[in-house]
């Protein structure tokens, strides 16, 4: 998996470093495209609706 691209994408979505580290660990077995499908905006304004 291209960890640099995934890290950059997570930062663009507003993930803090701690959450990025956790996400990377949880998805280390997946390829980039599969991991990318699991990303959601970190603070989704519609999540509480």
mmCIF file of C-alpha atoms in Angstrom:
data_model
loop_
_atom_site.group_PDB
_atom_site.id
_atom_site.type_symbol
_atom_site.label_atom_id
_atom_site.label_comp_id
_atom_site.label_asym_id
_atom_site.label_seq_id
_atom_site.Cartn_x
_atom_site.Cartn_y
_atom_site.Cartn_z
ATOM 1 C CA UNK A 1 0.000 0.000 0.000
ATOM 2 C CA UNK A 2 1.177 3.527 -0.701
ATOM 3 C CA UNK A 3 1.340 4.759 2.899
ATOM 4 C CA UNK A 4 2.440 8.281 1.945
ATOM 5 C CA UNK A 5 -0.593 8.813 -0.302
ATOM 6 C CA UNK A 6 -2.903 7.390 2.347
ATOM 7 C CA UNK A 7 -1.348 9.572 5.064
ATOM 8 C CA UNK A 8 -1.795 12.666 2.873
ATOM 9 C CA UNK A 9 -5.419 11.770 2.132
ATOM 10 C CA UNK A 10 -6.198 11.307 5.833
ATOM 11 C CA UNK A 11 -4.641 14.696 6.617
ATOM 12 C CA UNK A 12 -6.797 16.311 3.909
ATOM 13 C CA UNK A 13 -9.849 14.825 5.623
ATOM 14 C CA UNK A 14 -8.802 16.421 8.905
ATOM 15 C CA UNK A 15 -7.588 13.355 10.791
ATOM 16 C CA UNK A 16 -5.262 14.098 13.742
ATOM 17 C CA UNK A 17 -1.961 12.182 13.902
ATOM 18 C CA UNK A 18 -3.222 9.745 16.550
ATOM 19 C CA UNK A 19 -6.188 8.777 14.370
ATOM 20 C CA UNK A 20 -3.939 8.441 11.306
ATOM 21 C CA UNK A 21 -1.655 6.043 13.184
ATOM 22 C CA UNK A 22 -4.646 3.970 14.334
ATOM 23 C CA UNK A 23 -6.172 3.885 10.829
ATOM 24 C CA UNK A 24 -2.842 2.844 9.279
ATOM 25 C CA UNK A 25 -2.487 0.001 11.766
ATOM 26 C CA UNK A 26 -6.068 -1.173 11.196
ATOM 27 C CA UNK A 27 -5.689 -1.166 7.399
ATOM 28 C CA UNK A 28 -2.101 -2.375 6.992
ATOM 29 C CA UNK A 29 -3.301 -5.633 5.390
ATOM 30 C CA UNK A 30 -5.365 -3.814 2.740
ATOM 31 C CA UNK A 31 -4.254 -2.350 -0.561
ATOM 32 C CA UNK A 32 -4.546 1.404 -1.114
ATOM 33 C CA UNK A 33 -7.907 1.299 -2.904
ATOM 34 C CA UNK A 34 -9.526 -0.860 -0.208
ATOM 35 C CA UNK A 35 -8.157 1.354 2.575
ATOM 36 C CA UNK A 36 -9.319 4.475 0.728
ATOM 37 C CA UNK A 37 -12.886 3.123 0.639
ATOM 38 C CA UNK A 38 -12.907 2.992 4.457
ATOM 39 C CA UNK A 39 -11.973 6.642 4.926
ATOM 40 C CA UNK A 40 -14.698 9.033 5.993
ATOM 41 C CA UNK A 41 -14.300 12.699 6.927
ATOM 42 C CA UNK A 42 -12.987 12.774 10.486
ATOM 43 C CA UNK A 43 -15.614 15.196 11.754
ATOM 44 C CA UNK A 44 -18.561 14.509 9.471
ATOM 45 C CA UNK A 45 -21.197 17.184 10.180
ATOM 46 C CA UNK A 46 -23.986 14.773 9.221
ATOM 47 C CA UNK A 47 -22.849 12.011 11.589
ATOM 48 C CA UNK A 48 -25.049 13.160 14.470
ATOM 49 C CA UNK A 49 -28.218 13.412 12.410
#
